[in-house]
Coordinates of C-alpha atoms in Angstrom, one line a residue:
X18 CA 8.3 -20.1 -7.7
X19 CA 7.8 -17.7 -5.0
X20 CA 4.1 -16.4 -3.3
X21 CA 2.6 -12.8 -2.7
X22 CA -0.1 -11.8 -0.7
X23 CA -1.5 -8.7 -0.2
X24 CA -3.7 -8.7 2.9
X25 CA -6.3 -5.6 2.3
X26 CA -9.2 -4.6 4.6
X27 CA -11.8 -5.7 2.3
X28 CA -10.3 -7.7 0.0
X29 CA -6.9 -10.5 0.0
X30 CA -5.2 -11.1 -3.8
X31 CA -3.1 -14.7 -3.5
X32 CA -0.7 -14.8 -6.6
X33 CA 2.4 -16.9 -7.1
X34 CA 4.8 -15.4 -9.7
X35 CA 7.8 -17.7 -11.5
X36 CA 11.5 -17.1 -10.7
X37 CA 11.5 -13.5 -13.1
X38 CA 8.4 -11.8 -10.7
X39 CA 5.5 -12.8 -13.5
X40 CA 2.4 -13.5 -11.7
X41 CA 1.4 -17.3 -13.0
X42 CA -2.2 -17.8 -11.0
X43 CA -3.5 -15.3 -8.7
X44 CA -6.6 -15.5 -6.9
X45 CA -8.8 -13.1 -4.7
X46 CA -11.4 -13.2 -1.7
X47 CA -13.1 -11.4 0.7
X48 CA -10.2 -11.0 4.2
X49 CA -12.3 -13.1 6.9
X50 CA -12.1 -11.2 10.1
X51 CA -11.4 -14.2 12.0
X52 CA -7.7 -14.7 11.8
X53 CA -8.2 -18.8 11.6
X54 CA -10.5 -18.2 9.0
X55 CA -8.0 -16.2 7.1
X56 CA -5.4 -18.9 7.4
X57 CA -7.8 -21.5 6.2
X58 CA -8.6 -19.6 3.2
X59 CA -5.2 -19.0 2.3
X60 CA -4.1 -22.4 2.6
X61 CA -7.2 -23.4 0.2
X62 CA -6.3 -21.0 -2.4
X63 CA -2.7 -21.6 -2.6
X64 CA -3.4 -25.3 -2.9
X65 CA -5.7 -24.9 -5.9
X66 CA -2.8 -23.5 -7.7
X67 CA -1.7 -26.7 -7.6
X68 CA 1.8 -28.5 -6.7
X69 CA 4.2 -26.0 -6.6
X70 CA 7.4 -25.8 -4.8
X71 CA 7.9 -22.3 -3.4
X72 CA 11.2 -20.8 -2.8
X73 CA 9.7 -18.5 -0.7
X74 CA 7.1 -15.5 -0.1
X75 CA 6.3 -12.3 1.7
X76 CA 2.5 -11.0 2.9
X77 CA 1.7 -7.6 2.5
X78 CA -0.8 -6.6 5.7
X79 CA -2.2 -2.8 6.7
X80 CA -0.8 -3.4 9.9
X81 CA 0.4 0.0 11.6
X82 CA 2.8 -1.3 14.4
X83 CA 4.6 -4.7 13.8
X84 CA 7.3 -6.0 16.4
X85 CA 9.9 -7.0 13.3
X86 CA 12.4 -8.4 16.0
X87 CA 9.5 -10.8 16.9
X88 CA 7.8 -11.2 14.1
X89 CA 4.3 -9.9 14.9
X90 CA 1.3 -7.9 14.0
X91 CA 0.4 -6.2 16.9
X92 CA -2.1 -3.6 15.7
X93 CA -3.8 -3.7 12.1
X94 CA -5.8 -0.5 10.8
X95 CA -9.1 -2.1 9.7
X96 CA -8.9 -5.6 10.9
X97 CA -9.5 -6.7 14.1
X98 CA -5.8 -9.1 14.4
X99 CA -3.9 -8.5 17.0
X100 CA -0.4 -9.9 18.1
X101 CA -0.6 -12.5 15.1
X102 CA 2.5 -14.3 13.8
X103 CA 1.3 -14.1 10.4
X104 CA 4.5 -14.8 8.4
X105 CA 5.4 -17.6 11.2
X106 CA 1.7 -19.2 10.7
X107 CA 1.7 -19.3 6.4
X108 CA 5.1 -20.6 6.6
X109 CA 3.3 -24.0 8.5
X110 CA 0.9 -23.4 5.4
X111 CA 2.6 -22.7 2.4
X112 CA 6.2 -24.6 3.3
X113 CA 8.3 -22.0 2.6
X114 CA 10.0 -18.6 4.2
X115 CA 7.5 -15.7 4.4
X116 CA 8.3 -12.4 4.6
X117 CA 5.8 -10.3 6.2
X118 CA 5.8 -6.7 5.9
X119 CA 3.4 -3.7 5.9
X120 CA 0.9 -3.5 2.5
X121 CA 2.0 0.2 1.6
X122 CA 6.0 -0.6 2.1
X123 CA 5.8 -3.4 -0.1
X124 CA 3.8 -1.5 -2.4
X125 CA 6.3 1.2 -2.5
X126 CA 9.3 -1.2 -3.1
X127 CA 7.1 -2.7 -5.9
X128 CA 6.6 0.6 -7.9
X129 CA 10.3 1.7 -6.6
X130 CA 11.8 -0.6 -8.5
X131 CA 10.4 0.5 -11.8
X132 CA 11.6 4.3 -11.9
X133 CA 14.8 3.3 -9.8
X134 CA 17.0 4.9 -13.2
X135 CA 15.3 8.5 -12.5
X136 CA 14.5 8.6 -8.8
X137 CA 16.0 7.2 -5.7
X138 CA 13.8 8.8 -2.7
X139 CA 10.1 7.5 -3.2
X140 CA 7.3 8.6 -1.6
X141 CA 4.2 5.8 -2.2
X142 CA 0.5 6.9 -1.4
X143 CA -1.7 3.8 -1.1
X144 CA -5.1 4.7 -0.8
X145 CA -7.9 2.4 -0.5
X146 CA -10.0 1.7 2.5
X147 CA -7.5 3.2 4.4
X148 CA -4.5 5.2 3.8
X149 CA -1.2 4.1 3.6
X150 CA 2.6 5.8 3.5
X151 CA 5.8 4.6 2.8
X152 CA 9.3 5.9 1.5
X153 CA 11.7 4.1 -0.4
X154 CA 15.8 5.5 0.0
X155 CA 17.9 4.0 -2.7
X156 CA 15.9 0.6 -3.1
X157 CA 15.5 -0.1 0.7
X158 CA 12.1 0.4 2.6
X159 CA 12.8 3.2 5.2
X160 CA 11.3 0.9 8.2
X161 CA 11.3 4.4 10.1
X162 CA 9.1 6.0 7.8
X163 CA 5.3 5.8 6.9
X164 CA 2.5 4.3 8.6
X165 CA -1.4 4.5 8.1
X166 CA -3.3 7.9 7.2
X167 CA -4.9 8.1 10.6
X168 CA -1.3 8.8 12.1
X169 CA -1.8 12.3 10.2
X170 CA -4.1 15.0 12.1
X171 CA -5.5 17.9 10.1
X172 CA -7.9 20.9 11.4
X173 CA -10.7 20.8 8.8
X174 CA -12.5 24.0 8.0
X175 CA -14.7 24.0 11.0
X176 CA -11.9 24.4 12.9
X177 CA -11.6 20.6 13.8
X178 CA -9.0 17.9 14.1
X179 CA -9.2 15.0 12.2
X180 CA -7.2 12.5 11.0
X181 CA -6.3 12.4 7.2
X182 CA -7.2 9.0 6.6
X183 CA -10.9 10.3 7.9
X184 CA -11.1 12.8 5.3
X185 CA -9.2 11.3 2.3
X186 CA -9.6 7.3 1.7
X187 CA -11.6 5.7 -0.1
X188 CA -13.9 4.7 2.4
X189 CA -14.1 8.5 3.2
X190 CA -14.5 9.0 0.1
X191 CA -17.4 6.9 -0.5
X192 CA -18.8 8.5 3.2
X193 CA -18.8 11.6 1.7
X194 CA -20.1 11.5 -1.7
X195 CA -22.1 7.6 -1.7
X196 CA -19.5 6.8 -4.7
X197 CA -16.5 4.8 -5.2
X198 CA -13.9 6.5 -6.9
X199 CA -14.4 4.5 -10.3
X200 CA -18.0 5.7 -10.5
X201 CA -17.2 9.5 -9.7
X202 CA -17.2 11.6 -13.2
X203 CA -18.0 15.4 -11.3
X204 CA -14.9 17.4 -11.6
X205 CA -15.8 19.6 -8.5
X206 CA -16.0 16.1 -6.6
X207 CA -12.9 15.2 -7.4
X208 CA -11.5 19.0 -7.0
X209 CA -12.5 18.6 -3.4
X210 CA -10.7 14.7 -3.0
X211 CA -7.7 16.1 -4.1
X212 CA -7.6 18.8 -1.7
X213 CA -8.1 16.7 1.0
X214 CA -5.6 14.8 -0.4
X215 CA -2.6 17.8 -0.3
X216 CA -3.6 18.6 3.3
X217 CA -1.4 15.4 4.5
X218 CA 0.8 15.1 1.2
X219 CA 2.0 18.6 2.2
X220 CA 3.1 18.0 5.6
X221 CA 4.8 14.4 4.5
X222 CA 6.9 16.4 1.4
X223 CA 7.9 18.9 4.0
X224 CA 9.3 16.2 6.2
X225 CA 10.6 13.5 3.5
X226 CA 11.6 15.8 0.8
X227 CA 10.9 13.3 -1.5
X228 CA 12.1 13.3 -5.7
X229 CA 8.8 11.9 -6.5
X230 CA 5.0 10.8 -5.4
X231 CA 3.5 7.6 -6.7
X232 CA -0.5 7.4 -5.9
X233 CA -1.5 4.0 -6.0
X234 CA -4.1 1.7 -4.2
X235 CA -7.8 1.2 -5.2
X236 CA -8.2 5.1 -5.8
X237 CA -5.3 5.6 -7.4
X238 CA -6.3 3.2 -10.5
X239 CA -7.7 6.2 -11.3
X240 CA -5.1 8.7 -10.8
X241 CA -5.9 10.0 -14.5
X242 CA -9.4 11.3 -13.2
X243 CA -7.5 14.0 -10.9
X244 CA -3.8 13.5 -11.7
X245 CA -4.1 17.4 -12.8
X246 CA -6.1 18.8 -9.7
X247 CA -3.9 17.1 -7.4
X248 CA -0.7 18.9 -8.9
X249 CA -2.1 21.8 -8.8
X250 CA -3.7 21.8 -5.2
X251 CA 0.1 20.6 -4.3
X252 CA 2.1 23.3 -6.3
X253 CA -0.6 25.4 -3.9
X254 CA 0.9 24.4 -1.0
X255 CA 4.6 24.6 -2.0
X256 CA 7.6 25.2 0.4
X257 CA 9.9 28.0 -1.0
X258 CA 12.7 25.7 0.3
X259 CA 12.0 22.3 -0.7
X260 CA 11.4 21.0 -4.2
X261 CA 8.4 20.2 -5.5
X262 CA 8.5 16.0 -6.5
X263 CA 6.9 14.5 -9.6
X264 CA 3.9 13.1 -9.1
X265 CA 3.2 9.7 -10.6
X266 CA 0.0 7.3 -11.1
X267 CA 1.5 3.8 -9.9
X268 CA 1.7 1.3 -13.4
X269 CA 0.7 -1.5 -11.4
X270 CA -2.0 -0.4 -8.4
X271 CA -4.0 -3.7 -8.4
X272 CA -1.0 -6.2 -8.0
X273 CA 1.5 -3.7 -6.6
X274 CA 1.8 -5.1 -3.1
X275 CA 1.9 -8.5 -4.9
X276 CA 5.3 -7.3 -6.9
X277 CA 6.5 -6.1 -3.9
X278 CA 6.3 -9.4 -1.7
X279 CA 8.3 -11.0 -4.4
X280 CA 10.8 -8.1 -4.4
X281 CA 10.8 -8.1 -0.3
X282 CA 11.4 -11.8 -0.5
X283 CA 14.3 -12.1 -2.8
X284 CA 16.0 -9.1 -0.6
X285 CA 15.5 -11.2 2.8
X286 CA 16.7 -13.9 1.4
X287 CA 20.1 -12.6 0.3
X288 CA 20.4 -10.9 3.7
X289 CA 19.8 -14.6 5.3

């Protein structure tokens, strides 16, 4: 058995999946902002999954700067962690090797792996509270490449700068128009999302030249609402020198970052 969890802002999803990546229990909670708090909670919901004996496990967390040679979080985007040895401390809880990685990597890995036979550079757009980028070269997270939406600074139309993330996540989103993305119908609303949208998908194709664009994350479950605007808003903004990507809804935004621990695992472990 192995262990995912995907650490979000808001929300943390606990799954464990068998030896073949199916998810066998999974539970979800509100992410404490104490850190102790977060452990605890953890530890309580991996134990009422009952005795299991776990190969191993990685965490997903929105973490934009993470000290891999250490193994620490030192800076999360909308939690207030810092400098936390989060795979170090589940390991003590869980009894097995954790893997801990950022959310929106592990989420790209996750949906890599299931268009790997028609595209090998992938571009993931995770887009929830925050926003979240990450490529995936032949299989293998790019740990040069992506970070949060906030990284990203765009001059909006009165002529100021602002980050993308600002402009563009769901929580802007809900700012903006006092909806969540599941409850907007308006096709001008969502016209305007997706423009906002291609301001920083523009800039990251220029620089990443990537074969295809996979919107997941809380927003993206509903990628079929303005699947269409966003194409177009991109195909508005096209490069005469770089190839326009595919652009993909993921198959499995809720649990993505879940798949992807379990796929980050299994790599670290035959690297160990």
């Amino acid at each position: 058995m192995y262990i995912g969890i995907d650490v979000g802002g808001t929300k943390t999803l606990v799954a464990s999946l068998d030896d073949n990546g199916v998810i066998v229990s999974s539970k979800k909670f509100p992410t404490p902002k104490d850190y102790k708090e977060f452990l605890k909670e953890v530890g309580e919901t991996v134990r009422s999954f009952g005795e299991q004996e776990y190969i191993a496990g990685g965490v997903g967390i929105p973490a934009y700067n993470i000290d891999r040679k250490k193994e620490i979080a030192v800076a999360f985007a909308n939690l207030p962690w810092v400098n936390s040895s989060v795979a170090s401390d589940l390991k003590k809880i869980i009894g097995c090797p954790m893997f801990m990685e950022n959310d929106a990597k592990l989420g790209a890995l996750s949906e890599a792996m299931l268009v790997k036979d028609k595209f090998s550079v992938v571009l993931y757009l995770a887009i929830g509270t925050g926003i979240g980028y990450a490529i995936i070269d032949d299989l293998k997270i790019n740990m040069d490449a992506g970070a949060a939406g906030g990284s990203i600074m765009l001059v909006n139309s009165g002529g100021k700068l602002v980050s993308w993330e600002s402009i563009a996540s769901g929580r802007a989103i809900f700012n903006q128009y006092g909806k969540k993305a599941k409850d907007i119908e308006d096709p001008e609303t969502w016209q305007e999302i997706s423009h906002n949208l291609a301001e920083g998908l523009q800039e990251l194709i220029s620089v990443f030249q990537p074969q295809v664009i996979i919107v997941g994350g809380g927003v993206g479950k509903y990628f079929d609402k303005f699947s269409d605007k966003l194409r177009k808003e991109i195909e508005d903004y096209h490069l005469p020198l770089v190839d326009l990507p595919e652009l993909l809804g993921a198959r499995r935004p809720d649990e993505a970052v879940i798949y992807g621990c379990y796929d980050y695992a299994k790599q670290q472990l035959k690297l160990s």
